[in-house]
Tab-separated table of C-alpha atoms in Angstrom:
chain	number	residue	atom	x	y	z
A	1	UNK	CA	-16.131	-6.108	25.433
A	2	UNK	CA	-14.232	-3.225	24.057
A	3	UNK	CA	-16.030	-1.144	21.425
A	4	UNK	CA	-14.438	-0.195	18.172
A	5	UNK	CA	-13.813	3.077	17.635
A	6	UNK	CA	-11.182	3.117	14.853
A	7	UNK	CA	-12.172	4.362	11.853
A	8	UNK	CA	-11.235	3.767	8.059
A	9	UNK	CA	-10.959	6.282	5.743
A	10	UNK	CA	-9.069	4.929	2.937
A	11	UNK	CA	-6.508	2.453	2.294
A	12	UNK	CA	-3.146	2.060	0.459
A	13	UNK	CA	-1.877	-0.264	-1.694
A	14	UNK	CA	2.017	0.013	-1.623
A	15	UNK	CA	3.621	-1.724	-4.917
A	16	UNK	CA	6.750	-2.510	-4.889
A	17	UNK	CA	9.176	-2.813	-7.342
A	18	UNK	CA	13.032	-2.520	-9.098
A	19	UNK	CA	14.245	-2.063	-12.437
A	20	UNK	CA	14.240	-5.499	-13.720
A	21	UNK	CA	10.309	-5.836	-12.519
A	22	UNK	CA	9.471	-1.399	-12.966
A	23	UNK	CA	7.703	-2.848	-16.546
A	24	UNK	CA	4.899	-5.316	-14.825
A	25	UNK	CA	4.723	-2.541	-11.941
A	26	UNK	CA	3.177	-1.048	-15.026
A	27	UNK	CA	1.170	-3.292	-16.278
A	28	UNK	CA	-0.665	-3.790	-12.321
A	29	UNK	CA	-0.883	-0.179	-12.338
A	30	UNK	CA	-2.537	0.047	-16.027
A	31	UNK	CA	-5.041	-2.720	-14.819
A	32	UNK	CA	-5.942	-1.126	-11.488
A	33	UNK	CA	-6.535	2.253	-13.690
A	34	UNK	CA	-8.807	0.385	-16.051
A	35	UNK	CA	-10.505	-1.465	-13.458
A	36	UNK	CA	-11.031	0.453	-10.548
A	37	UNK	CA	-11.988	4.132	-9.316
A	38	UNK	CA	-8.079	4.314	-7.528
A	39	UNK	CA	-5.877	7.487	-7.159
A	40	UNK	CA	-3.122	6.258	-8.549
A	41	UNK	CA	0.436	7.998	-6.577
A	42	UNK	CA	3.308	9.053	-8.336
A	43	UNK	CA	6.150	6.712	-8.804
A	44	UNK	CA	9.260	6.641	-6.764
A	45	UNK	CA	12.247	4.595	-7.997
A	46	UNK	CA	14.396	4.479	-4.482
A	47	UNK	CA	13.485	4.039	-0.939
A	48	UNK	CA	11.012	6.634	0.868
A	49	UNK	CA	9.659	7.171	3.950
A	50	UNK	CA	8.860	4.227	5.864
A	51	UNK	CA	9.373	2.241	1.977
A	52	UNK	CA	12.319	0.001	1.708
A	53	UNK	CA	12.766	0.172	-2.579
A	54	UNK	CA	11.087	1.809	-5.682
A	55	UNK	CA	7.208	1.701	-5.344
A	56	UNK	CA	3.823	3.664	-6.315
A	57	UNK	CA	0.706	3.780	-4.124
A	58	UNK	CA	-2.820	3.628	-5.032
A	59	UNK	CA	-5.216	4.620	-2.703
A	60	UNK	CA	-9.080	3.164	-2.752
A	61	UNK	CA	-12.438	3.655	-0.410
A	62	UNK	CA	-13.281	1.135	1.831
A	63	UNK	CA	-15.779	-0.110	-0.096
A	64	UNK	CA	-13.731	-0.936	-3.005
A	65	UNK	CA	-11.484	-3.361	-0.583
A	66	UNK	CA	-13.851	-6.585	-1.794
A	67	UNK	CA	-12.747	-5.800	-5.495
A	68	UNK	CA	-9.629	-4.077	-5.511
A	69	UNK	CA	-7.209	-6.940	-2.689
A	70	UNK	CA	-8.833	-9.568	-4.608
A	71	UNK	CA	-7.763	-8.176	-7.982
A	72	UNK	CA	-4.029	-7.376	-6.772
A	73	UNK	CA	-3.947	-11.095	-4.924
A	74	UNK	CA	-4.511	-12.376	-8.676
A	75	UNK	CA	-3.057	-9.962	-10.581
A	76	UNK	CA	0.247	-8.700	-9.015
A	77	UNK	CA	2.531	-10.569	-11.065
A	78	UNK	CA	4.623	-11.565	-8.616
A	79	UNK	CA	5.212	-8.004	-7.082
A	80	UNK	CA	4.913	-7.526	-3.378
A	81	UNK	CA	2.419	-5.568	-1.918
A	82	UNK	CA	1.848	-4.076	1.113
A	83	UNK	CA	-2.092	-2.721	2.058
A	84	UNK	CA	-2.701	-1.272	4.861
A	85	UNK	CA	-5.966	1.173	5.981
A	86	UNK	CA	-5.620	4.753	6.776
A	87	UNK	CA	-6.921	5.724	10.571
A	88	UNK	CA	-4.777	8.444	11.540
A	89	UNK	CA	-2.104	6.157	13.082
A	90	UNK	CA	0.492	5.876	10.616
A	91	UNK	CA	2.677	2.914	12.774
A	92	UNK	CA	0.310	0.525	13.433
A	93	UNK	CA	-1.500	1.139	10.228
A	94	UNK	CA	1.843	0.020	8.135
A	95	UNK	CA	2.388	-3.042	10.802
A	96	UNK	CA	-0.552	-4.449	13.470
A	97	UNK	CA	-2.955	-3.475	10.579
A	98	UNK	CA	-1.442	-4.209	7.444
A	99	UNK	CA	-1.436	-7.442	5.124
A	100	UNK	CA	0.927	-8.396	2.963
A	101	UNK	CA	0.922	-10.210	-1.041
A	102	UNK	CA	4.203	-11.675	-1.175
A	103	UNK	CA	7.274	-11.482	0.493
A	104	UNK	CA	6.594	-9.222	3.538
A	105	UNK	CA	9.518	-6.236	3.212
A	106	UNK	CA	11.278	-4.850	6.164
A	107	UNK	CA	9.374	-1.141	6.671
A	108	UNK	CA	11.591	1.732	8.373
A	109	UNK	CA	9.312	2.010	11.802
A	110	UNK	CA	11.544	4.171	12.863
A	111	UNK	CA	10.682	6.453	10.076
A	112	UNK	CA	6.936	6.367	11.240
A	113	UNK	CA	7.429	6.975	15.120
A	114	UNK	CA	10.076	9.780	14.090
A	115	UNK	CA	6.837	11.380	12.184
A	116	UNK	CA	4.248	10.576	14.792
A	117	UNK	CA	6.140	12.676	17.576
A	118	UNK	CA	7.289	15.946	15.304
């Protein structure tokens, strides 16, 4: 049996959103700042990196996954979601070892892989 050597340091919460949904983005955000010990990221209102529209981060510790997932899984008011953990390896973090809430959006790979081997 292989042993497990990956480590998690953090993980990211990736909310997505445009301008006809940027005002509950808010509102999730305002709850998760309320709520939760979270660094909450700035907001970008176009596509970045790997992210295919507007979105914000939040970052959390591992052991604030039981509180935090469960909380944007009842809370995210229809947004989509993407959370994923942070090991070190950027493309399979954001795809073999991310989970989606909602509609899974198509991520720019590319993007990743481009970053991994600079």
């Amino acid at each position: 049996m292989k042993k497990d050597t990956i480590e998690i340091v953090d993980f990211h919460a990736h909310v997505y959103f445009d301008t006809t949904t940027q005002d509950v983005a808010a509102d999730v955000r305002e709850g998760l700042g309320a709520r939760f010990d979270v660094r909450l990221g700035r907001w970008f209102d176009k596509p970045i990196g790997p992210h295919p529209k507007g979105m914000y981060q939040v970052a959390f510790l591992p052991n604030q996954f039981d509180k935090v997932v469960p909380w944007l899984m009842l809370n995210r008011q229809g947004l989509d979601i993407l959370v994923h953990p942070e090991t070190g390896d950027d493309v399979a973090d954001h795809t073999d070892h991310s989970l989606w809430l909602g509609t899974k959006l198509d991520l720019n790979i590319e993007f990743l892989r481009q970053i991994k081997t600079t």
